[in-house]
Each structure stands twice: as structure tokens, then as C-alpha cells.
PDB file of C-alpha atoms in Angstrom:
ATOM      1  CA  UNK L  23     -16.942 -65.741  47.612  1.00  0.00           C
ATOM      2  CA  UNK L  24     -14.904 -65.288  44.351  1.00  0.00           C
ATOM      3  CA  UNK L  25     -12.143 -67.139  45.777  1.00  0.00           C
ATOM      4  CA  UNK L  26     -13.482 -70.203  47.023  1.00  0.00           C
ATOM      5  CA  UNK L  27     -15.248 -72.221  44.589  1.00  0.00           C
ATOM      6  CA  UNK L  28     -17.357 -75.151  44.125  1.00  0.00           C
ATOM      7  CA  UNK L  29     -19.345 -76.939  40.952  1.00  0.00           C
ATOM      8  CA  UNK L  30     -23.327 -75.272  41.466  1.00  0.00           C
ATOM      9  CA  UNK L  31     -24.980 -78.505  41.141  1.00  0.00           C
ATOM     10  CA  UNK L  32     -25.060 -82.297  41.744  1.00  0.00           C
ATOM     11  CA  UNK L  33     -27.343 -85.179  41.469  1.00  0.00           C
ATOM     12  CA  UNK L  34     -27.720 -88.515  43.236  1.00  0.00           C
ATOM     13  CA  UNK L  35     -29.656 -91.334  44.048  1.00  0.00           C
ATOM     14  CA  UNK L  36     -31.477 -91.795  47.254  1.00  0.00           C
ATOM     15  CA  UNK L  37     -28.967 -94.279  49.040  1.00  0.00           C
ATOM     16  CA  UNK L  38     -25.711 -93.497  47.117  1.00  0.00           C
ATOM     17  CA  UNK L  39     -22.942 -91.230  47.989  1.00  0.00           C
ATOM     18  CA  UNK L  40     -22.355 -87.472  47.451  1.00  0.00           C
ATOM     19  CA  UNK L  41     -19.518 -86.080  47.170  1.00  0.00           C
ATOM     20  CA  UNK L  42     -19.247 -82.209  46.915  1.00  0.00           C
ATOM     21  CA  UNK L  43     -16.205 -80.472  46.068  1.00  0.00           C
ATOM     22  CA  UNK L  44     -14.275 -77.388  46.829  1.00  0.00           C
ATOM     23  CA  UNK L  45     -11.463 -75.380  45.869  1.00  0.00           C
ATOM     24  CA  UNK L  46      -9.884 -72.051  47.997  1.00  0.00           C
ATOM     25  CA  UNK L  47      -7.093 -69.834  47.291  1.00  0.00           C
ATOM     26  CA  UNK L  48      -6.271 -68.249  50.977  1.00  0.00           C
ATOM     27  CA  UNK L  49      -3.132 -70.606  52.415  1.00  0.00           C
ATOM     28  CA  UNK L  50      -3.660 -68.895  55.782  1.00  0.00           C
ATOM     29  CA  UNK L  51      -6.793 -70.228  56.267  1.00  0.00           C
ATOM     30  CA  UNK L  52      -6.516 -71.862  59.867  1.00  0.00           C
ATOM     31  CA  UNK L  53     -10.135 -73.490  59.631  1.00  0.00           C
ATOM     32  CA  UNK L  54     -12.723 -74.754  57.051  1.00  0.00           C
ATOM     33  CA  UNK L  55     -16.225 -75.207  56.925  1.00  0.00           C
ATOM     34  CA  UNK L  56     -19.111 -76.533  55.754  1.00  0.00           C
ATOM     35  CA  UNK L  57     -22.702 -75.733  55.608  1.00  0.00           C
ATOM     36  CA  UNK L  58     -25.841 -76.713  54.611  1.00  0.00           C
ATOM     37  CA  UNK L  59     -28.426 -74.441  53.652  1.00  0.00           C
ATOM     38  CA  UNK L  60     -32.458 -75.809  53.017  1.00  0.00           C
ATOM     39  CA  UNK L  61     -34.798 -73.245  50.644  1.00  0.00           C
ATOM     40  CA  UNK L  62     -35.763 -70.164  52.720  1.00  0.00           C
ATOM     41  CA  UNK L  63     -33.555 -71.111  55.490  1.00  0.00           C
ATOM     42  CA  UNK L  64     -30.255 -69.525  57.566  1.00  0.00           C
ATOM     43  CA  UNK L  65     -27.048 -71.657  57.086  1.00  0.00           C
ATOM     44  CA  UNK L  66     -26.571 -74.754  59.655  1.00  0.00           C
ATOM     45  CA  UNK L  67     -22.916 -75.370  60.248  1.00  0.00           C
ATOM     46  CA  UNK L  68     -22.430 -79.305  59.620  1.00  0.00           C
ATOM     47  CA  UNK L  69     -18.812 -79.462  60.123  1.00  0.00           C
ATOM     48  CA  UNK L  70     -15.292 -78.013  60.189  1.00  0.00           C
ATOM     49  CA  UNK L  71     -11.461 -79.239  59.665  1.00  0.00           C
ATOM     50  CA  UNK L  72      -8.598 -77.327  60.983  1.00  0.00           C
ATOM     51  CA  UNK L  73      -5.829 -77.174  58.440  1.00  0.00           C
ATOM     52  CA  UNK L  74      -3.179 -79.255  60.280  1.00  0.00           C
ATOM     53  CA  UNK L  75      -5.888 -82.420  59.584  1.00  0.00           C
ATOM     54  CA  UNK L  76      -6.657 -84.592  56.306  1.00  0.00           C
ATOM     55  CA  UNK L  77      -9.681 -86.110  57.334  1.00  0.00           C
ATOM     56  CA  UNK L  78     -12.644 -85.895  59.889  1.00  0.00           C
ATOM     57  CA  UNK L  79     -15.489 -87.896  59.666  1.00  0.00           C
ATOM     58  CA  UNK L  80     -18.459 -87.621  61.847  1.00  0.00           C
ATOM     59  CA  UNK L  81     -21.638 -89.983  61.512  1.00  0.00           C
ATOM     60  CA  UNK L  82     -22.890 -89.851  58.017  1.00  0.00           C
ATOM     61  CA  UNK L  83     -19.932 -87.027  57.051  1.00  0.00           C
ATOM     62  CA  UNK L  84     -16.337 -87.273  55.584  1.00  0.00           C
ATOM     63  CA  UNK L  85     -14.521 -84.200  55.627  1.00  0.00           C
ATOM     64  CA  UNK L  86     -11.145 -84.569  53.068  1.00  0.00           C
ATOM     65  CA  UNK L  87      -8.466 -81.786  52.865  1.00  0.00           C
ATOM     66  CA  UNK L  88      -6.019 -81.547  50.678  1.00  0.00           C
ATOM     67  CA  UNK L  89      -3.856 -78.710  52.109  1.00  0.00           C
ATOM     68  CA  UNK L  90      -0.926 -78.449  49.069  1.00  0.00           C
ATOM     69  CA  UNK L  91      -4.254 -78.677  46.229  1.00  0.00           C
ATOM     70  CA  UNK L  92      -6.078 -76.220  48.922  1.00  0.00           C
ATOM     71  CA  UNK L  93      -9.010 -78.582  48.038  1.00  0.00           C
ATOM     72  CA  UNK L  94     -11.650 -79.333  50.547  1.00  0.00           C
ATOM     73  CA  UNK L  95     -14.677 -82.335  49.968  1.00  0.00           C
ATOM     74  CA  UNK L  96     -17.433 -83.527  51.843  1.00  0.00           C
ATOM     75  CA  UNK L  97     -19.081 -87.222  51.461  1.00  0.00           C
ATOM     76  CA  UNK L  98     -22.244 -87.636  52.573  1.00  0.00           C
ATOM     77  CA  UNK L  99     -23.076 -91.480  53.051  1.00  0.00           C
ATOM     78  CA  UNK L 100     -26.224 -93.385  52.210  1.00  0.00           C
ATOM     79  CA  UNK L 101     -27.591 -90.169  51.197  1.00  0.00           C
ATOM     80  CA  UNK L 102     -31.470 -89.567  51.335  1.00  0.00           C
ATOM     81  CA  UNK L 103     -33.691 -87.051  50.256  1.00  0.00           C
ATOM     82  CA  UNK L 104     -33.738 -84.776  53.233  1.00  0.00           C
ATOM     83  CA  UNK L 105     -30.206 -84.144  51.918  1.00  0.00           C
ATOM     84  CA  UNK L 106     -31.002 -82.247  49.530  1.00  0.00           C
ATOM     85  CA  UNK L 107     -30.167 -78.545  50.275  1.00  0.00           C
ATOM     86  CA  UNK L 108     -27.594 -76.260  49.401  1.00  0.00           C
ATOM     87  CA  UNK L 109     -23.976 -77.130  50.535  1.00  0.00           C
ATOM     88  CA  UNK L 110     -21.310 -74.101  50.925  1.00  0.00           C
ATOM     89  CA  UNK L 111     -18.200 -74.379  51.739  1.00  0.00           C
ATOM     90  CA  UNK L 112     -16.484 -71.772  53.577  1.00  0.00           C
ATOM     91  CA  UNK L 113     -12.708 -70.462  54.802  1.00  0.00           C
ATOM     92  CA  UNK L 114     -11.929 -68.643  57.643  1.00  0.00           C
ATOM     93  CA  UNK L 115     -10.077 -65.531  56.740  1.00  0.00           C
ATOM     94  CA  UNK L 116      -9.042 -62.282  58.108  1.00  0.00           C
ATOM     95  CA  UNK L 117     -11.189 -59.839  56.591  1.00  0.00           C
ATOM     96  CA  UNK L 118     -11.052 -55.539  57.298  1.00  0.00           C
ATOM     97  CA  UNK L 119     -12.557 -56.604  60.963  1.00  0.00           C
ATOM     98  CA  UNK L 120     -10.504 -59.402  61.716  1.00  0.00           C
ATOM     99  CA  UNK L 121     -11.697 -63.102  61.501  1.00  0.00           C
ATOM    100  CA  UNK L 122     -14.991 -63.654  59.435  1.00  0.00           C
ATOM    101  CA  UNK L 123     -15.804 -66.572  56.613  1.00  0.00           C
ATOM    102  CA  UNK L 124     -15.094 -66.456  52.916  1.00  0.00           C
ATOM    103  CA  UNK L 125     -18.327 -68.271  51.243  1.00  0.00           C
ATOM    104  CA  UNK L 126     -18.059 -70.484  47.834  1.00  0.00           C
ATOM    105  CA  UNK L 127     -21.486 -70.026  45.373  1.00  0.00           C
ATOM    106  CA  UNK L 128     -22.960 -73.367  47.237  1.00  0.00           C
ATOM    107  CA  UNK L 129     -23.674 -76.389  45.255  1.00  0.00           C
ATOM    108  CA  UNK L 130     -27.827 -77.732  45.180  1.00  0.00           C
ATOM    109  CA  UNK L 131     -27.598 -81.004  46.193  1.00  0.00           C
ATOM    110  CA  UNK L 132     -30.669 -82.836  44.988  1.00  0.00           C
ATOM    111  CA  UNK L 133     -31.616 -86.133  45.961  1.00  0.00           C
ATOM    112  CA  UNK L 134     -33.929 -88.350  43.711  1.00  0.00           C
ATOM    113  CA  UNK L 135     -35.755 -91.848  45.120  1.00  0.00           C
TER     114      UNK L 135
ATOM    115  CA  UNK V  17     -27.455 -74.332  72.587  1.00  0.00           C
ATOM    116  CA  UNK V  18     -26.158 -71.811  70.318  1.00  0.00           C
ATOM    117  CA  UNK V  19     -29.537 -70.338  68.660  1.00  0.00           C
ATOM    118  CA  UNK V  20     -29.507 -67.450  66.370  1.00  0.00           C
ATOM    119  CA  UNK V  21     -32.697 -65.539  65.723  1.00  0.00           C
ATOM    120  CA  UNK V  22     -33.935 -62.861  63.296  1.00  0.00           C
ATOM    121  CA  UNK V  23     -36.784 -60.626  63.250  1.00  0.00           C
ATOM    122  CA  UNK V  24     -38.438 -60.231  60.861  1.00  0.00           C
ATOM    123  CA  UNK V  25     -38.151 -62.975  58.865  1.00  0.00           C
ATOM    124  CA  UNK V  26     -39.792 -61.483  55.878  1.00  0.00           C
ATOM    125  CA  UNK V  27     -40.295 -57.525  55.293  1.00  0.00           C
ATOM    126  CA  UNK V  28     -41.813 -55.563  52.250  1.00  0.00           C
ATOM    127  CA  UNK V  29     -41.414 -51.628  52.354  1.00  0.00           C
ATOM    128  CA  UNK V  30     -41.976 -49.168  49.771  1.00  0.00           C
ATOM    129  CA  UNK V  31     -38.957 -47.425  48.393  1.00  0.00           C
ATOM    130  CA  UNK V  32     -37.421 -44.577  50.452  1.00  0.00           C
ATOM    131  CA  UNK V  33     -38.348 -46.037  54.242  1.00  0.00           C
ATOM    132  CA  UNK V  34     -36.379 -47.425  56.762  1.00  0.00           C
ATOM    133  CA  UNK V  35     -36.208 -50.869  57.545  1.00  0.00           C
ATOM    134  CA  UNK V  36     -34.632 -52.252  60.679  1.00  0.00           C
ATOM    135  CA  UNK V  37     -33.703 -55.973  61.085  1.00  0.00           C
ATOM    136  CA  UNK V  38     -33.004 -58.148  64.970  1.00  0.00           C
ATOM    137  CA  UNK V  39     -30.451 -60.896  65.243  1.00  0.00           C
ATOM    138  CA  UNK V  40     -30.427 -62.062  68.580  1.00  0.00           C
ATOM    139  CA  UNK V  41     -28.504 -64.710  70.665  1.00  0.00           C
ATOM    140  CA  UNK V  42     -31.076 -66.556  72.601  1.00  0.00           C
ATOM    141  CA  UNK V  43     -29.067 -68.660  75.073  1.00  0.00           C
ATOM    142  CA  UNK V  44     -25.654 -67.438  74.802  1.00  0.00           C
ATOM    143  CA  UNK V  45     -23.692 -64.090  74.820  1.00  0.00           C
ATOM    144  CA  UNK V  46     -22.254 -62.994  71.364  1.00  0.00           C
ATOM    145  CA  UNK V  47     -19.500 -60.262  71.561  1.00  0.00           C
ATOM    146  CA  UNK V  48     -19.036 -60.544  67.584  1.00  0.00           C
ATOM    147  CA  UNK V  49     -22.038 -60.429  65.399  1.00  0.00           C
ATOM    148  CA  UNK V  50     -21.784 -60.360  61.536  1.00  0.00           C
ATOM    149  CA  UNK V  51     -24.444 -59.423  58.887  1.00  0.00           C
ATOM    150  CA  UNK V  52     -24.039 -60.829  55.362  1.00  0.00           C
ATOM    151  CA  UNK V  53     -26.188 -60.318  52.075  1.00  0.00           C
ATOM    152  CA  UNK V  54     -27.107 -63.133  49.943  1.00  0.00           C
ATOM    153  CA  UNK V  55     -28.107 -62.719  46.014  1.00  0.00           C
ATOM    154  CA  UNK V  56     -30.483 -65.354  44.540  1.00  0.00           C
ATOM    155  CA  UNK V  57     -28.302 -68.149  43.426  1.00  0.00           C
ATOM    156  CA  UNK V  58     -25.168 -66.306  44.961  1.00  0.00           C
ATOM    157  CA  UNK V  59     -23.164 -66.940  48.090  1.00  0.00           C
ATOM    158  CA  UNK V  60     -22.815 -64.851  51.070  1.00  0.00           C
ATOM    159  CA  UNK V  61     -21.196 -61.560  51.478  1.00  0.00           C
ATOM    160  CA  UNK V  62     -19.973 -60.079  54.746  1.00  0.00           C
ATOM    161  CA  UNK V  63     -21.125 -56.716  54.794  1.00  0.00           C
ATOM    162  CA  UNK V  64     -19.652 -56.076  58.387  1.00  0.00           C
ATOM    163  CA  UNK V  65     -18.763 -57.314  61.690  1.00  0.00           C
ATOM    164  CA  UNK V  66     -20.268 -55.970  64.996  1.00  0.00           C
ATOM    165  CA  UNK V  67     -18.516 -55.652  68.285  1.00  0.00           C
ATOM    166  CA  UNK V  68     -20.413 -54.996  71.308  1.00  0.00           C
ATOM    167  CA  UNK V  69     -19.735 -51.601  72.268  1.00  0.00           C
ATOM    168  CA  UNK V  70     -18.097 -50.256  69.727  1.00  0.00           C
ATOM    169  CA  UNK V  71     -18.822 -49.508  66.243  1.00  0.00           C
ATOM    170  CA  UNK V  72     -18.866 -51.971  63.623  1.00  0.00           C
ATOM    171  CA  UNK V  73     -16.327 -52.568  61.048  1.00  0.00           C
ATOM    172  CA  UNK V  74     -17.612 -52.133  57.363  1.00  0.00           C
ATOM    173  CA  UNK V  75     -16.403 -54.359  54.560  1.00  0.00           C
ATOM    174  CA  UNK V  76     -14.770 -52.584  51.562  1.00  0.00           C
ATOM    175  CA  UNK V  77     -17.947 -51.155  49.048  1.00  0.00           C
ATOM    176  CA  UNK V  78     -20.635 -51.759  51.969  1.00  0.00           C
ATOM    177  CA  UNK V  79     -22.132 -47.400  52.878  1.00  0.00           C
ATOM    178  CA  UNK V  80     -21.422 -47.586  56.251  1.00  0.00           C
ATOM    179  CA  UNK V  81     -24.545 -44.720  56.309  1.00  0.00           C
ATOM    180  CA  UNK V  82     -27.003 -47.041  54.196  1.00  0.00           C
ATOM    181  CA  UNK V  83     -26.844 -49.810  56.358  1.00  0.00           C
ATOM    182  CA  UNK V  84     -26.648 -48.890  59.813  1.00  0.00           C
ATOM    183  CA  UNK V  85     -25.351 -51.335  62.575  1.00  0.00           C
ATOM    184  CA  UNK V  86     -25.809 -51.195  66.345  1.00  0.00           C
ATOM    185  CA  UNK V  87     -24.376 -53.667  68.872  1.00  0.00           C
ATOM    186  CA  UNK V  88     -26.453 -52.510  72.133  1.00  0.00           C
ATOM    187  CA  UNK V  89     -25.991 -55.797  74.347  1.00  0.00           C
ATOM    188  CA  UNK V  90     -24.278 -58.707  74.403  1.00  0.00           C
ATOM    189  CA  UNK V  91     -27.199 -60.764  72.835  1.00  0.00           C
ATOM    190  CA  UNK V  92     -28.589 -57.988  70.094  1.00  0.00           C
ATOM    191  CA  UNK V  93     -27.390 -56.776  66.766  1.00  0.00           C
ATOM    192  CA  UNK V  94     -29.683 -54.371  64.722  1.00  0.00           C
ATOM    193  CA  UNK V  95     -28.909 -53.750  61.126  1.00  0.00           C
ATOM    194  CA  UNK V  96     -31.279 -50.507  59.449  1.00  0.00           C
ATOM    195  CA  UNK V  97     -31.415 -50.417  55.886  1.00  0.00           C
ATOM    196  CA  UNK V  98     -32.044 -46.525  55.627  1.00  0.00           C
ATOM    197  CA  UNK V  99     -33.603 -45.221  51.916  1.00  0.00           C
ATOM    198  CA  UNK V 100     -33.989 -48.340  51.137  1.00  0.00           C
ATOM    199  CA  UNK V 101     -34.377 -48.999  47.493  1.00  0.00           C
ATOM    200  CA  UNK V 102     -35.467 -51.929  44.919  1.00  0.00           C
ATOM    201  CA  UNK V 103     -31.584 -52.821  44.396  1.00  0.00           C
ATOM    202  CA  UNK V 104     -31.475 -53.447  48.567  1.00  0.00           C
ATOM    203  CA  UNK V 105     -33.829 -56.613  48.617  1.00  0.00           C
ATOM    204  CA  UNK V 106     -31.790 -59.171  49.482  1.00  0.00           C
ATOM    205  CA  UNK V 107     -31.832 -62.046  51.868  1.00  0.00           C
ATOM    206  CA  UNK V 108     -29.892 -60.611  54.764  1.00  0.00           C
ATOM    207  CA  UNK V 109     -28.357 -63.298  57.733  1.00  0.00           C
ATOM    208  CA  UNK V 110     -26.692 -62.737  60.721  1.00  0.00           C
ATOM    209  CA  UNK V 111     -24.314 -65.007  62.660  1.00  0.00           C
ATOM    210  CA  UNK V 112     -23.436 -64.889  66.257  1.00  0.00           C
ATOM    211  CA  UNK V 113     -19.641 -65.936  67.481  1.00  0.00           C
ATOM    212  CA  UNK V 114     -19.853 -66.529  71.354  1.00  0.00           C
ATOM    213  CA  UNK V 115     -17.877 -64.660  73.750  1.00  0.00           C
ATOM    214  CA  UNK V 116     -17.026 -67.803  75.358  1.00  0.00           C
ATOM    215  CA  UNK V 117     -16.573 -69.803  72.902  1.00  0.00           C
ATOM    216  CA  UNK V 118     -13.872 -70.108  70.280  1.00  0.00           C
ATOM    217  CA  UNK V 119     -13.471 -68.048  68.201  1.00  0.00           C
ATOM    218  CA  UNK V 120     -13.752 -70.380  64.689  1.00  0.00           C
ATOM    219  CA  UNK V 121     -17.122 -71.406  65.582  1.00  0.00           C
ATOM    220  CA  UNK V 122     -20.097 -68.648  64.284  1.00  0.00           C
ATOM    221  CA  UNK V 123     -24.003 -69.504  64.174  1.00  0.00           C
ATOM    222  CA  UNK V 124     -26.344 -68.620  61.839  1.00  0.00           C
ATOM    223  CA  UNK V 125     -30.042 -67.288  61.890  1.00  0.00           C
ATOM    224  CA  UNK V 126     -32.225 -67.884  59.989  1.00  0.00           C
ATOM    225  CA  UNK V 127     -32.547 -65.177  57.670  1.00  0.00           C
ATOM    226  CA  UNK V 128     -34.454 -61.799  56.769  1.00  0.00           C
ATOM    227  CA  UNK V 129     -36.056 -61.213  53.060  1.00  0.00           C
ATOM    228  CA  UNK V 130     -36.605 -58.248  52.721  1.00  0.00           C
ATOM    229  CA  UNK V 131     -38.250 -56.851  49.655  1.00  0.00           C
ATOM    230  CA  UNK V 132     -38.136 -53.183  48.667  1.00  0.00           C
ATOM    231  CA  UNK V 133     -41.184 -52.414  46.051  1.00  0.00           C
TER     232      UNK V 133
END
């Protein structure tokens, strides 16, 4: 996870927008990914970009990508409190056994009314 | 579709046992199975990738002999903490790629603590 990183905490207001950030270092990276993780819990994949796109948005989600910054966000709209979680983000890179994912530190994600 | 789950969910041993850990694919076939370790506060780690069939591929500083992986079936990946030790509690969570399916896409369980007093 050294390589991909992301700031370890933000706070919003029920109703506002989050935006989390990310930064990754492997070029090759053909996919990326983020997940959200709630206390206790495994990892729930919420979305991915390929590299070749700048943007995918699905419900609720933005995905940005900023290929030449290697800098990946998500937006989370009209955010409420069973947002909060933590949020990793994640590259796909070829590891000693092929394809696996690279994980940032995660970023806690809390949501006040 | 595409469950991942993970027995047990929460383990204490005493130092020195064994401890073995389930990640199963409930409604799909997983040919590639990782195991990761997550640190309080700290992101995941891939400790090693399992193939079914074959044995699995270690990640640089993981003891290949400590943490022992078997890939019997298409749907089952065991990891075995062996000795374990105070230093080996963890939370420890498997993902499932499907045979099927491409090959960017992996699914998560849910997690094992395991705590080694």
C-alpha cells in the first residue's frame, strides 16, 4: 500500500458532497478501484475505471482519473450517514503471482447530521 | 451473485497452535483466490495468491511455512496460521476472482480476526 496513497480522514455534512482523493505511482496500472469498507466488515467493491477513461459515474458515484497526475477521486453525492465507512482505493498491478490489487491506507469517511 | 465467505469470522488461540481459516465461493467458481492481512488503521497486504491445483504464490517477506495455503476445489481456499504467535493477530480477508469472469473484477469476504493470546 506504500505506493498508493490517500489523506486518512474526512468530514462532511449529512447531504453535502464527499470527495475522497487518491494518488498512485504504478503507470501500468490497466484498472482502478474503489472500495468501501464498514467497522468489522470485508471490503465491498463500489466501483472501477479502466485507465483509457476520465470519468464514470454511476448513481450516487463519480469516479475522476487523471491519468498524466496518476490521481484517482471519488464523489459521493448527497451523502448520508450510512456513508460513513472506510474508502480505499486500489490499483491493479502485477505482483510475484501475476495480477492482484495494490491498497492505499483508506480514508474514514464520517458523516455528521 | 458473487459471494465470498469466511469461516471463522472471529478466532482466539493460545500461542503455539494452529489455526486454520475457510474462504469460500458460494455461487460461483474461483480459480484465483488471494489472502491479505490487514493492521489496525493500515491497508491491506497481499500475502499470496492461490491457484486451484497448484501451489500458491507467496508475496516477498510472507513464510511460505507459517502460513500455509491450500486450493482443494474450485470454490475453497484454506489459509493455516501454524505456531501462531501474538505478532500473527491480524484481520485476515480473502477475495475470490471468478474463473469466468474477468479477470479485473475480485470479491471480498468478509473477514477473519483472529487473535493469538
Amino acid at each position: 500500500g506504500e505506493d498508493v496513497e490517500q489523506s486518512l480522514f474526512l468530514s462532511v455534512r449529512e447531504g453535502d458532497s464527499s470527495v475522497i482523493n487518491c494518488t498512485y505511482t504504478d503507470s501500468s496500472s490497466t484498472y482502478l478501484y474503489w472500495y468501501k469498507q464498514e467497522p468489522g466488515a470485508g471490503l465491498q467493491l463500489l466501483t472501477y475505471i479502466f485507465s483509457n477513461m476520465d470519468m464514470k459515474q454511476d448513481q450516487r458515484l463519480t469516479v475522476l482519473l487523471n491519468k498524466k497526475d496518476k490521481h484517482l477521486s471519488l464523489r459521493i453525492a448527497d451523502t448520508q450517514t450510512g456513508d460513513s465507512a472506510i474508502y480505499f482505493c486500489a490499483e491493479g498491478a502485477n505482483s510475484n503471482s501475476g495480477y492482484a490489487l495494490n491498497f492505499g491506507k483508506g480514508t474514514s469517511l464520517l458523516v455528521t447530521p | 451473485g458473487a459471494v465470498v465467505s469466511q469461516h471463522p469470522s472471529w478466532v482466539i488461540c493460545k500461542s503455539g497452535t494452529s489455526v486454520k481459516i475457510e474462504c469460500r465461493s458460494l455461487d460461483f467458481q474461483a480459480t484465483t483466490m488471494f489472502w491479505y492481512r490487514q493492521f489496525p488503521k493500515q491497508s491491506l497486504m497481499l500475502m499470496a495468491t492461490s491457484n486451484e491445483g497448484s501451489k500458491a504464490t507467496y508475496e516477498q517477506g510472507v513464510e511460505k511455512d507459517k502460513f500455509l495455503i491450500n486450493h482443494a476445489s474450485l470454490t475453497l481456499s484454506t489459509l493455516t496460521v501454524t505456531s501462531a504467535h501474538p505478532e500473527d493477530s491480524s484481520f485476515y480477508i480473502c477475495s475470490a476472482r471468478e474463473s469466468s469472469g474477468r479477470m479485473y473484477e475480485q470479491y471480498f469476504g468478509p473477514g477473519t480476526r483472529l487473535t493469538v493470546t
